[in-house]
Every structure is written in structure tokens, then in C-alpha cells.
Amino acid sequence: MTLASVLNLHPDFSDPALHAEGHYIGGHWLPGGGIPVTDPSTGAVLAEVPDASVEVGLAAVEAAAAAAPGWRATPARQRSEILRRWFTLMTERAEDLAVLISLENGKALADARGEVAYAAEFFRWYAEEATRIPGEFRTAPSGANRILVDHEPIGVSLLITPWNFPAAMATRKIGPALAAGCTVILKPASETPLTAFAMARLGEEAGVPPGVVNVLTTRQPGPVVAAILADPRVRKLSFTGSTPVGRQLLAEAAKSVVSCSMELGGNAPFLVFDDADLSAALDGAMVAKMRNAGEACTAANRFYVQDGIHDAFVAGLTERMAALRVGAGTDPMTQCGPMITAKAVAKIEALVTDAVGRGARVRTGGAAMTGAGNFYPPTVLDNVPADAAMAREEIFGPVAAIYRFSEEAEAIRLANDTEYGLAAYVYTADLKRALRVGRSLESGMVALNRGLMSDPAAPFGGAKQSGLGREGGTTGILEFMEAKYYAVDF
Ligand code: NAP
């Protein structure tokens, strides 16, 4: 069954032009097969996408390098307007993109719609930033000369993205790269390539010149990516994915000293103090845990709840989690879709079994669902011991693990007891405490009395082994630029 025939059956999917299946290189669509894309709610094959060889990877470098001088010389205003048109097209086709994301990723339509809006915003934000690239002019402290700092596009950039936000993780890289004047090669995750190809179609329609954006999929990311990084014309690797793969790619990029931005895994703590507004904390907990059914790098992985509010929080969260409707993402009634793969379900099962074996109590859920599809039910565990494997590893699923604490210092120590440092959440009515705790948390982002922090206008990224660099905000564009300093004598 082809993607087109599946999607044509779907009442919400109106635009056959988005049914792109093929590598997109140098403005050409190159058909092929070899990588099946499946619907995680049924296991049915939706489509096949091509499996790039090393040669195809190098052809993409060639195309991006050939387009680079022209794109770099294109006035910022013109680059900006192309990005802005791409934003408009994504917004106009938001429902089609949401259905596509929901089909290949499994996430609930409401989450997919939220992702499309978030993803498109990166194009709007960087359409604005393209015309405001900063520079510097100072007098040297010695007084002998002037210091002039210019920012130039870094060059051909390789963008590698994960499956959990197939649209947003791509636009968060393409937006700043194109705004900066770089040409790109995007390698989306094998599980969710259809969204990336559909967005490339929209990019074409928006007027992105051939070769400025190239998209390929491969079953052998190791050798293909290694060959691309070894080409001296490639000057940037921007990766979003797991910490283990990020480490491997840092080592690969080191061979040719390629600049790296790394958005890696997380293990977010969610701290609830006695004085927190319980209802607001529960609302925030549901967003921080259940957006994307828990398959988010910012997902609350460990709930630390103070003694006085603990029991009410456990009862409230259990009630809300147990009431969620589990089902196929494209069913409009679904609130929790399937996990991406059977392997992901098995990992969640193993983490829950380990925690329960060490004394955690199951308040709701707690066992994988039988039947077709990769379903795991919303689950709440309390009394989770600090030595449970889920205290150290990303659960990446709809499991809320609750730990109890008494003192602020203890909560901070537990929250920081991880190699990760991406996101953290704090709920308290005391502003002084919120800021004090926020400053003590070893993470790149802190949400204070909020369950959601992602915003294209803010710097997104992690400390420790959660990554290097920031995406979004006013600094995100500099990840795709090289500073050039001129020592100037008048
Ligand atoms: P992953 O396994 O690391 O894969 C991410 C991407 O890397 C995919 O495109 C994958 O391609 C590719 N890849 C895998 N092995 C590779 C290799 N040896 N060489 C080159 N590329 C390789 O991660 P995932 O399972 O897709 O995503 C989940 C992870 O991403 C979680 O850890 C999550 O926390 C993290 N994440 C972080 C952020 C953030 O902003 N910090 C955002 C979202 C997700 P294939 O699909 O073809 O294997």
C-alpha cells in the first residue's frame, strides 16, 4: 500500500502534493525504496522511502556546496521572505502535516497540531532574525586599533533529527541555518521521514532554491554520516537525538574538526514544594509528562514531591492519568497515542518491572497493553526508590515516577544526581525559593510554575551530557555562523 493511498483514505488529509517519497537532492526528487515506514498504532506499512548509499550522501554534499555561494550572497531580506513564505505554507497546510505526523509517529492529533504550530514558528522567528544578524565594533583596550567582528555563514551543514518531533526538530535547525546563509543536508529519523519530505515540498513551493535544502534517508546512518562529515566542504553538524549517538558523532566530527551543536537526552526533575498550588502543579505535571505521550526530551522523568503535598499530588495525578484515552493518534478522541516501536514499549516495561521490584507501588497502569500497536498505558508509580533504573534513564513513555522528599537541599541534590541537564520544573508559591532552587539546578532550562518551556524565541538546550549549544532565541542563528575578527587601523 502506498502512502498516497493510505492518506487518501484519511478524511483530514487533503493535499496530495505533500505525498513526497524520494530523496530530495539539488532540487530533484529521486525515487527509491528500502526503508518501510510503519504506523505505530497498527504496525501497517504506510510507505517506503529510499535507502541512501554513501554515494547519495556525497551527492547531497555536492548539491549543497554548489548552492552555497548563491545562497550566501542572497540578501538577508530575500532569505527572510522565503522563510516567511515557508511559515505561511506550513500554517495553511497545518492539518495535513498534523495528520502525517500523527500517522507516522503515532502522537495524538492534538499533540501533532501543537507540533506543527511550534515547528512553523521557527521559520517565522528566523525569518525575523535573518535581518538582524549582530556584529561588533570596539576600540582595543590598548587603544592601538579597532576591533570589528563580523559573522559569516559557517558553510554546508548536516542536520540530523530524531523521530519524536519530526517537524519541529527539523525547522529548529533549517530555520537558523537558512537565515544565516548556510545550505543544508537533512537526515531525518528512519521512523518518521515522511514529514521531512512533505516539508521539503513546501520549501520548494516557498521558493527555496535547488540545493539549499537537501533531504535523504538511510538505513546505514553511520557510514553515510561519516562520509559526509569527512568531506571538507561540510563545516557544521547539528544533531538532535540520544546522548550515546551524540557521543559517537562528536568523535566522528572531531576527525575533521567540524563544529557541533548537540541537543541530546534528558532526565528532567519536576519539583513540587508544599506551598505549591496543587491544581496548577497537576496541570503542569500532565503537560510536562504527557505531551507526546512522554516521548519528549523535556518530559518530566522524576517527580520529587515534598511530604506535606505528596499524598494529594499522587492521588490527583493518578486520577488524571487513569482518565486518559489511549488509542491511535489519528483518532480525534485519543489523548495518549502508541509508542514509536515495540522496542520502546519493551524498554518501558523493563524500567517499570525494575522499579516495582525495588519497592515502587503501581497506582495506575503498569503493564503493556495486548493486541496490535505499540501501546503502553498512562502509569503512575509512587514510592520509587532512588536506585531504580528509571531514576537514571529516560523513560520516554507515559510513566510518572514519584519520589518523596522532605528538605529543599535534599530535593536539589536528588534533582542534580544525573549525568543529564536539559530541563527542570519547579512548583512553589515562594518566588525567592523558585529562583534560589532554579539557580541550583544543573540544567539548561528551568520552568517555574509551568509545565511547558519550549519556545522558538528562547534558547533551548542542555548542560552536562544533554548537549552543546542552543537552538532558538537570538543566539540560535550564531550556531550556524563563524565569527570573523578584523583588526582595523584607520
Ligand atoms: P537516536 O537513536 O540518537 O537517533 C537520532 C538520529 O540519529 C536519527 O536520525 C538516527 O537515524 C540518527 N543516528 C542513529 N545512529 C546514528 C549513527 N551511528 N550515525 C549517525 N546518525 C545516527 O535518537 P532517537 O531515538 O531518534 O530520539 C530520541 C532521543 O532524542 C532521546 O534521547 C531524546 O531525549 C533526544 N531528543 C533530544 C532533544 C533535545 O532537544 N535535546 C529533542 C528531541 C529528542 P535512524 O533513525 O536512521 O537510526
Coordinates of C-alpha atoms and ligand atoms in Angstrom, one line a residue:
M1 CA 0.0 0.0 0.0
T2 CA 1.5 3.4 -0.9
L3 CA 1.5 6.4 1.3
A4 CA -0.8 8.2 -1.1
S5 CA -3.4 5.5 -0.9
V6 CA -3.3 5.4 2.9
L7 CA -3.5 9.2 3.2
N8 CA -6.2 9.5 0.6
L9 CA -8.4 7.3 2.8
H10 CA -7.9 9.7 5.7
P11 CA -10.7 12.3 5.7
D12 CA -8.5 15.1 7.1
F13 CA -5.7 14.7 4.6
S14 CA -6.4 17.0 1.7
D15 CA -3.2 17.7 -0.1
P16 CA -1.8 15.1 -2.4
A17 CA 1.2 17.4 -3.2
L18 CA 2.6 16.5 0.2
H19 CA 2.9 12.8 -0.6
A20 CA 6.5 13.0 -1.4
E21 CA 8.5 9.8 -1.4
G22 CA 12.1 10.1 -2.6
H23 CA 15.4 11.8 -1.8
Y24 CA 15.4 15.5 -2.4
I25 CA 18.8 16.5 -3.7
G26 CA 19.7 19.6 -5.7
G27 CA 16.0 20.3 -6.3
H28 CA 15.3 16.8 -7.8
W29 CA 13.1 14.1 -6.3
L30 CA 14.9 10.8 -6.7
P31 CA 12.5 7.9 -6.1
G32 CA 13.5 4.7 -4.4
G33 CA 12.6 2.3 -1.6
G34 CA 14.2 0.1 1.0
I35 CA 13.0 1.7 4.3
P36 CA 9.4 0.9 5.3
V37 CA 7.6 3.5 7.4
T38 CA 5.0 2.0 9.7
D39 CA 2.0 3.2 11.6
P40 CA 2.9 2.6 15.3
S41 CA -0.8 2.1 16.2
T42 CA -1.3 -0.8 13.8
G43 CA 2.1 -1.9 12.5
A44 CA 0.8 -1.4 9.0
V45 CA 3.4 -0.2 6.4
L46 CA 2.4 3.3 5.3
A47 CA 5.1 3.8 2.7
E48 CA 8.7 3.1 1.7
V49 CA 11.4 5.7 1.5
P50 CA 14.8 5.3 -0.2
D51 CA 17.9 4.0 1.5
A52 CA 20.8 6.3 0.6
S53 CA 24.2 4.9 0.0
V54 CA 27.5 6.7 0.7
E55 CA 27.4 7.9 -2.9
V56 CA 24.0 9.5 -2.4
G57 CA 25.2 11.2 0.7
L58 CA 28.1 12.7 -1.2
A59 CA 25.8 13.8 -4.0
A60 CA 23.9 15.7 -1.4
V61 CA 27.1 17.4 -0.2
E62 CA 27.9 18.3 -3.9
A63 CA 24.4 19.8 -4.3
A64 CA 24.6 21.8 -1.0
A65 CA 28.1 23.0 -1.8
A66 CA 27.1 24.1 -5.4
A67 CA 24.2 26.1 -4.0
A68 CA 26.2 27.6 -1.1
P69 CA 27.8 30.7 -2.9
G70 CA 24.4 31.8 -4.3
W71 CA 22.5 31.4 -1.1
R72 CA 25.2 33.1 0.9
A73 CA 25.1 36.1 -1.5
T74 CA 21.3 36.2 -1.4
P75 CA 20.3 39.4 0.5
A76 CA 19.1 38.7 4.1
R77 CA 15.8 40.2 3.3
Q78 CA 15.2 37.8 0.5
R79 CA 16.2 34.8 2.6
S80 CA 13.9 36.1 5.3
E81 CA 11.0 36.3 2.9
I82 CA 11.4 32.7 1.7
L83 CA 11.4 31.5 5.3
R84 CA 8.3 33.6 6.0
R85 CA 6.5 32.1 3.0
W86 CA 7.5 28.6 4.3
F87 CA 6.0 29.5 7.6
T88 CA 2.8 30.6 5.9
L89 CA 2.6 27.4 3.8
M90 CA 3.1 25.3 6.9
T91 CA 0.4 27.2 8.7
E92 CA -2.0 26.8 5.7
R93 CA -1.4 23.1 5.5
A94 CA -1.2 22.6 9.2
E95 CA -3.9 20.0 9.3
D96 CA -2.4 17.9 6.6
L97 CA 1.0 18.0 8.3
A98 CA -0.6 17.1 11.7
V99 CA -2.3 14.0 10.2
L100 CA 1.0 13.0 8.6
I101 CA 2.9 13.4 11.8
S102 CA 0.2 11.5 13.7
L103 CA 0.3 8.7 11.2
E104 CA 4.0 8.0 11.1
N105 CA 4.8 9.0 14.7
G106 CA 1.6 7.9 16.5
K107 CA 1.2 11.0 18.6
A108 CA -2.3 12.2 19.3
L109 CA -3.7 14.7 16.8
A110 CA -3.8 17.5 19.4
D111 CA -0.1 17.0 20.0
A112 CA 0.6 16.9 16.3
R113 CA -1.3 20.1 15.7
G114 CA 0.7 21.7 18.6
E115 CA 3.9 20.5 17.0
V116 CA 3.1 21.9 13.6
A117 CA 2.4 25.3 15.1
Y118 CA 5.6 25.2 17.1
A119 CA 7.6 24.0 14.1
A120 CA 6.3 26.7 11.8
E121 CA 7.2 29.3 14.4
F122 CA 10.9 28.6 13.9
F123 CA 10.6 29.7 10.3
R124 CA 8.7 32.9 11.3
W125 CA 11.2 33.6 14.1
Y126 CA 14.3 33.1 11.9
A127 CA 12.7 35.0 9.0
E128 CA 12.8 37.9 11.5
E129 CA 16.3 37.1 12.9
A130 CA 17.8 36.8 9.3
T131 CA 17.7 40.5 9.0
R132 CA 19.2 41.2 12.5
I133 CA 22.5 39.3 12.5
P134 CA 24.7 41.0 15.0
G135 CA 28.2 42.3 14.7
E136 CA 30.6 44.2 17.0
F137 CA 32.8 47.3 16.9
R138 CA 35.1 48.3 19.7
T139 CA 38.3 50.0 20.5
A140 CA 41.1 47.7 21.5
P141 CA 42.0 48.2 25.2
S142 CA 45.5 49.2 24.2
G143 CA 43.9 52.0 22.1
A144 CA 46.1 50.9 19.2
N145 CA 43.3 49.8 16.8
R146 CA 39.7 49.0 16.4
I147 CA 38.1 45.5 16.7
L148 CA 35.5 44.7 14.2
V149 CA 33.6 41.4 14.4
D150 CA 31.5 40.1 11.5
H151 CA 29.5 36.9 11.4
E152 CA 29.7 34.8 8.2
P153 CA 27.7 31.7 7.3
I154 CA 29.6 28.7 8.6
G155 CA 29.1 26.6 5.4
V156 CA 27.4 23.4 4.4
S157 CA 25.6 22.0 7.4
L158 CA 24.5 18.5 8.2
L159 CA 21.3 18.3 10.2
I160 CA 20.3 15.0 11.9
T161 CA 16.9 14.8 13.6
P162 CA 15.0 12.3 15.8
W163 CA 11.5 10.8 15.4
N164 CA 9.8 12.3 18.4
F165 CA 9.2 15.8 16.8
P166 CA 9.6 15.1 13.1
A167 CA 8.6 18.6 12.0
A168 CA 9.9 20.8 14.9
M169 CA 13.4 19.3 15.2
A170 CA 13.9 19.9 11.5
T171 CA 12.6 23.5 11.4
R172 CA 14.6 24.4 14.6
K173 CA 17.7 23.7 12.5
I174 CA 16.7 24.6 9.0
G175 CA 15.3 28.0 10.1
P176 CA 18.5 29.4 11.6
A177 CA 20.8 27.7 9.1
L178 CA 19.0 29.2 6.1
A179 CA 18.7 32.6 7.9
A180 CA 22.4 32.5 8.5
G181 CA 23.1 31.8 4.8
C182 CA 24.0 28.1 5.0
T183 CA 22.9 25.3 2.8
V184 CA 21.9 22.1 4.4
I185 CA 21.5 18.3 4.2
L186 CA 18.8 17.0 6.5
K187 CA 18.8 13.4 7.6
P188 CA 15.5 12.7 9.4
A189 CA 15.0 9.6 11.6
S190 CA 14.1 6.4 9.6
E191 CA 10.8 6.0 11.6
T192 CA 9.4 9.4 10.6
P193 CA 10.8 10.6 7.3
L194 CA 7.5 11.4 5.6
T195 CA 7.0 14.7 7.4
A196 CA 10.5 15.9 6.4
F197 CA 9.9 15.1 2.8
A198 CA 6.5 16.9 2.9
M199 CA 8.1 19.9 4.4
A200 CA 10.7 19.9 1.6
R201 CA 7.8 20.0 -0.8
L202 CA 6.5 23.1 1.0
G203 CA 10.0 24.6 0.9
E204 CA 10.1 24.2 -2.9
E205 CA 6.8 26.0 -3.1
A206 CA 8.1 28.7 -0.8
G207 CA 10.9 29.4 -3.3
V208 CA 13.9 27.7 -1.6
P209 CA 16.4 27.4 -4.4
P210 CA 17.6 23.9 -5.6
G211 CA 20.4 22.5 -3.4
V212 CA 19.8 24.9 -0.5
V213 CA 17.9 22.2 1.4
N214 CA 18.6 18.5 0.6
V215 CA 16.8 15.6 2.4
L216 CA 17.9 11.9 2.5
T217 CA 17.1 8.8 4.4
T218 CA 19.4 5.9 5.0
R219 CA 19.5 2.5 6.8
Q220 CA 23.2 2.9 7.4
P221 CA 23.5 6.3 9.1
G222 CA 27.0 5.5 10.5
P223 CA 28.9 5.2 7.2
V224 CA 26.8 7.7 5.3
V225 CA 27.2 10.4 8.0
A226 CA 30.9 9.6 8.4
A227 CA 31.5 10.1 4.7
I228 CA 29.5 13.4 4.7
L229 CA 31.5 14.7 7.8
A230 CA 34.8 13.7 6.1
D231 CA 34.1 16.0 3.2
P232 CA 36.0 19.2 3.9
R233 CA 33.1 21.3 2.5
V234 CA 30.9 20.3 5.4
R235 CA 31.6 22.7 8.3
K236 CA 28.7 22.0 10.7
L237 CA 26.9 19.1 12.4
S238 CA 23.7 19.9 14.2
F239 CA 22.4 16.8 15.9
T240 CA 19.3 16.1 18.0
G241 CA 19.0 12.6 19.4
S242 CA 20.2 10.4 22.1
T243 CA 23.3 11.0 24.2
P244 CA 25.1 7.8 23.1
V245 CA 24.7 8.6 19.4
G246 CA 25.7 12.2 20.1
R247 CA 28.9 11.0 21.7
Q248 CA 29.7 8.8 18.7
L249 CA 29.0 11.7 16.3
L250 CA 31.2 14.1 18.3
A251 CA 34.1 11.6 17.9
E252 CA 33.4 11.3 14.2
A253 CA 33.2 15.1 13.7
A254 CA 36.5 15.5 15.7
K255 CA 38.3 13.8 12.8
S256 CA 37.8 16.8 10.6
V257 CA 37.2 19.3 13.4
V258 CA 33.6 20.0 12.3
S259 CA 31.7 22.5 14.5
C260 CA 29.0 20.6 16.5
S261 CA 25.7 21.6 18.1
M262 CA 24.2 18.8 20.2
E263 CA 20.7 18.5 21.5
L264 CA 20.8 15.3 23.5
G265 CA 18.8 13.3 26.0
G266 CA 17.2 14.4 29.2
N267 CA 16.1 13.2 32.7
A268 CA 14.1 16.2 33.8
P269 CA 13.2 16.5 37.6
F270 CA 9.8 18.0 38.5
L271 CA 9.9 19.5 42.0
V272 CA 6.7 20.2 43.9
F273 CA 7.1 22.1 47.2
D274 CA 4.5 22.0 50.0
D275 CA 3.4 25.6 49.2
A276 CA 2.7 24.9 45.5
D277 CA -0.8 25.4 44.1
L278 CA -1.8 21.8 43.8
S279 CA -4.2 22.2 40.9
A280 CA -1.6 24.2 38.9
A281 CA 1.1 21.6 39.7
L282 CA -1.1 18.8 38.5
D283 CA -2.0 20.7 35.3
G284 CA 1.7 21.4 34.7
A285 CA 2.6 17.8 35.6
M286 CA 0.2 16.4 32.9
V287 CA 1.7 18.7 30.3
A288 CA 5.3 18.0 31.3
K289 CA 4.8 14.3 31.4
M290 CA 2.2 13.6 28.8
R291 CA 2.9 15.9 25.9
N292 CA 3.7 13.4 23.1
A293 CA 2.8 10.6 25.5
G294 CA 6.0 11.1 27.4
E295 CA 8.2 10.8 24.3
A296 CA 9.9 14.2 24.7
C297 CA 13.5 15.1 25.8
T298 CA 12.0 17.6 28.2
A299 CA 9.5 15.1 29.7
A300 CA 9.3 15.1 33.4
N301 CA 11.2 11.9 34.2
R302 CA 11.3 12.2 38.0
F303 CA 8.7 13.8 40.2
Y304 CA 10.1 14.9 43.6
V305 CA 7.2 15.8 45.8
Q306 CA 7.5 17.3 49.4
D307 CA 6.0 15.4 52.3
G308 CA 3.1 17.8 53.0
I309 CA 1.6 17.8 49.5
H310 CA 2.8 14.3 48.5
D311 CA -0.3 12.2 49.0
A312 CA -2.7 14.8 47.4
F313 CA -0.4 15.1 44.4
V314 CA -0.2 11.3 44.0
A315 CA -4.0 11.0 44.2
G316 CA -4.6 13.8 41.8
L317 CA -2.0 12.7 39.2
T318 CA -3.3 9.1 39.4
E319 CA -6.9 10.3 38.8
R320 CA -5.9 12.4 35.8
M321 CA -3.6 9.8 34.2
A322 CA -6.2 7.0 34.6
A323 CA -8.8 9.1 32.8
L324 CA -6.7 9.5 29.7
R325 CA -8.0 7.9 26.5
V326 CA -5.4 5.6 24.8
G327 CA -5.7 5.0 21.1
A328 CA -4.4 5.6 17.6
G329 CA -3.0 9.1 17.2
T330 CA -5.3 10.0 14.3
D331 CA -8.4 9.2 16.3
P332 CA -9.6 12.6 17.5
M333 CA -10.6 11.2 20.9
T334 CA -7.1 10.0 21.6
Q335 CA -5.1 11.7 24.4
C336 CA -2.2 9.1 24.6
G337 CA -1.0 7.5 21.4
P338 CA 1.2 4.5 20.9
M339 CA 4.9 4.4 21.5
I340 CA 7.1 4.6 18.4
T341 CA 8.3 1.0 18.3
A342 CA 7.8 -2.3 20.1
K343 CA 11.3 -1.9 21.4
A344 CA 10.3 1.3 23.1
V345 CA 7.5 -0.5 24.9
A346 CA 9.8 -3.2 26.0
K347 CA 12.2 -0.7 27.5
I348 CA 9.4 1.0 29.4
E349 CA 8.2 -2.4 30.7
A350 CA 11.7 -3.3 31.8
L351 CA 12.1 0.0 33.7
V352 CA 8.7 -0.4 35.4
T353 CA 9.5 -4.0 36.4
D354 CA 12.8 -2.9 37.8
A355 CA 11.2 -0.1 39.9
V356 CA 8.4 -2.3 41.2
G357 CA 11.0 -5.0 42.1
R358 CA 12.7 -2.4 44.2
G359 CA 9.6 -1.4 46.1
A360 CA 7.7 1.1 43.9
R361 CA 3.9 0.9 44.1
V362 CA 1.7 1.0 40.9
R363 CA -1.1 3.5 41.3
T364 CA -2.5 3.1 37.8
G365 CA -1.4 1.3 34.6
G366 CA 1.9 -0.6 35.0
A367 CA 1.7 -3.3 32.2
A368 CA 1.9 -3.1 28.4
M369 CA -1.4 -3.4 26.6
T370 CA -2.0 -6.5 24.5
G371 CA -3.1 -6.5 20.8
A372 CA -1.9 -4.7 17.8
G373 CA 0.1 -1.5 18.1
N374 CA 2.8 -0.3 20.5
F375 CA 0.6 0.8 23.3
Y376 CA 1.6 1.4 26.9
P377 CA -1.0 2.8 29.3
P378 CA -0.6 6.0 31.3
T379 CA 1.1 4.8 34.5
V380 CA 1.8 6.3 38.0
L381 CA 4.3 4.8 40.3
D382 CA 5.0 6.2 43.8
N383 CA 7.5 5.2 46.5
V384 CA 10.0 4.9 43.7
P385 CA 13.5 4.3 45.3
A386 CA 16.4 6.4 44.3
D387 CA 18.3 3.4 43.0
A388 CA 15.6 2.5 40.4
A389 CA 17.0 2.4 36.8
M390 CA 14.3 4.9 35.8
A391 CA 15.9 7.5 38.1
R392 CA 18.9 7.5 35.8
E393 CA 17.5 6.6 32.4
E394 CA 15.0 8.4 30.1
I395 CA 11.7 6.6 30.4
F396 CA 10.4 8.1 27.2
G397 CA 6.9 7.0 27.8
P398 CA 3.7 7.7 29.8
V399 CA 5.1 6.7 33.2
A400 CA 5.1 9.2 36.0
A401 CA 7.6 8.1 38.7
I402 CA 7.1 9.9 42.1
Y403 CA 9.7 10.2 44.8
R404 CA 9.2 11.8 48.2
F405 CA 11.4 14.4 49.8
S406 CA 11.5 16.5 53.0
E407 CA 14.0 19.3 52.7
E408 CA 14.9 21.7 49.8
A409 CA 18.5 20.8 49.9
E410 CA 17.6 17.1 49.5
A411 CA 15.4 17.8 46.5
I412 CA 18.2 19.8 44.8
R413 CA 20.7 17.0 45.5
L414 CA 18.4 14.4 44.1
A415 CA 17.4 16.5 41.1
N416 CA 21.1 17.0 40.2
D417 CA 22.1 13.4 40.7
T418 CA 22.1 12.6 36.9
E419 CA 24.5 12.9 34.0
Y420 CA 21.8 14.8 32.1
G421 CA 21.0 18.5 32.5
L422 CA 18.4 19.5 29.9
A423 CA 15.2 20.7 31.6
A424 CA 13.8 21.0 35.2
Y425 CA 10.4 22.1 36.6
V426 CA 9.8 23.8 40.0
Y427 CA 6.4 24.4 41.6
T428 CA 6.3 26.7 44.6
A429 CA 4.4 29.9 45.6
D430 CA 7.6 31.4 47.0
L431 CA 9.3 33.4 44.3
K432 CA 12.6 33.6 46.3
R433 CA 12.7 29.8 46.6
A434 CA 11.8 29.4 43.0
L435 CA 14.8 31.5 41.9
R436 CA 17.1 30.0 44.5
V437 CA 16.3 26.5 43.5
G438 CA 16.4 27.4 39.8
R439 CA 19.9 28.6 40.2
S440 CA 21.0 25.4 42.0
L441 CA 19.6 23.1 39.3
E442 CA 22.2 21.9 36.8
S443 CA 20.1 22.2 33.7
G444 CA 19.9 24.5 30.7
M445 CA 16.3 25.3 31.1
V446 CA 14.0 25.7 34.2
A447 CA 10.2 26.1 34.1
L448 CA 8.9 27.9 37.2
N449 CA 5.3 27.1 37.9
R450 CA 4.9 26.0 34.2
G451 CA 4.7 22.6 32.5
L452 CA 5.9 23.8 29.2
M453 CA 9.1 25.7 28.3
S454 CA 9.7 25.2 24.6
D455 CA 9.5 28.5 22.7
P456 CA 11.2 29.4 19.4
A457 CA 12.1 32.8 20.9
A458 CA 14.0 31.2 23.8
P459 CA 17.4 29.4 23.9
F460 CA 16.7 25.7 24.0
G461 CA 19.5 23.3 25.1
G462 CA 21.2 21.4 27.8
A463 CA 24.0 21.4 30.3
K464 CA 26.1 18.3 31.2
Q465 CA 25.6 15.4 28.9
S466 CA 22.4 16.8 27.5
G467 CA 24.3 18.8 24.9
L468 CA 26.3 21.6 23.5
G469 CA 25.0 24.9 22.2
R470 CA 21.5 26.3 22.0
E471 CA 18.7 26.3 19.4
G472 CA 16.1 29.1 19.0
G473 CA 16.2 32.5 20.5
T474 CA 18.5 35.3 19.5
T475 CA 21.7 33.1 19.8
G476 CA 20.5 30.1 17.8
I477 CA 21.5 31.7 14.5
L478 CA 25.1 32.0 15.7
E479 CA 25.4 28.2 15.8
F480 CA 25.4 28.4 12.0
M481 CA 27.9 31.3 11.8
E482 CA 31.6 31.8 12.1
A483 CA 32.9 34.9 13.8
K484 CA 35.5 36.8 11.8
Y485 CA 37.6 39.4 13.6
Y486 CA 39.2 42.3 11.7
A487 CA 42.0 44.2 13.5
V488 CA 41.5 47.7 11.9
D489 CA 43.8 50.6 11.8
F490 CA 42.3 53.8 10.4
Ligands
NAP1 P1 18.8 8.5 18.2 O1 18.7 7.0 18.1 O2 20.0 9.0 18.7 O3 18.6 8.9 16.6 C1 18.6 10.3 16.3 C2 19.0 10.4 14.9 O4 20.4 10.0 14.7 C3 18.2 9.6 13.9 O5 18.1 10.4 12.7 C4 19.1 8.4 13.6 O6 18.9 7.8 12.4 C5 20.5 9.0 13.7 N1 21.5 8.0 14.0 C6 21.4 6.9 14.8 N2 22.6 6.3 14.8 C7 23.5 7.1 14.1 C8 24.9 6.9 13.8 N3 25.6 5.9 14.2 N4 25.4 7.9 13.0 C9 24.7 8.9 12.5 N5 23.4 9.1 12.8 C10 22.8 8.2 13.6 O7 17.6 9.1 18.9 P2 16.0 8.9 18.8 O8 15.7 7.6 19.4 O9 15.6 9.1 17.3 O10 15.5 10.1 19.6 C11 15.2 10.1 21.0 C12 16.4 10.8 21.7 O11 16.5 12.1 21.2 C13 16.1 10.9 23.2 O12 17.3 10.6 23.9 C14 15.7 12.3 23.4 O13 15.9 12.9 24.7 C15 16.5 13.0 22.3 N6 16.0 14.3 22.0 C16 16.6 15.4 22.4 C17 16.1 16.7 22.1 C18 16.8 17.9 22.6 O14 16.4 19.0 22.0 N7 17.7 17.9 23.5 C19 14.9 16.8 21.4 C20 14.3 15.6 20.9 C21 14.8 14.4 21.3 P3 18.0 6.5 12.2 O15 16.6 6.8 12.6 O16 18.1 6.1 10.8 O17 18.6 5.4 13.2

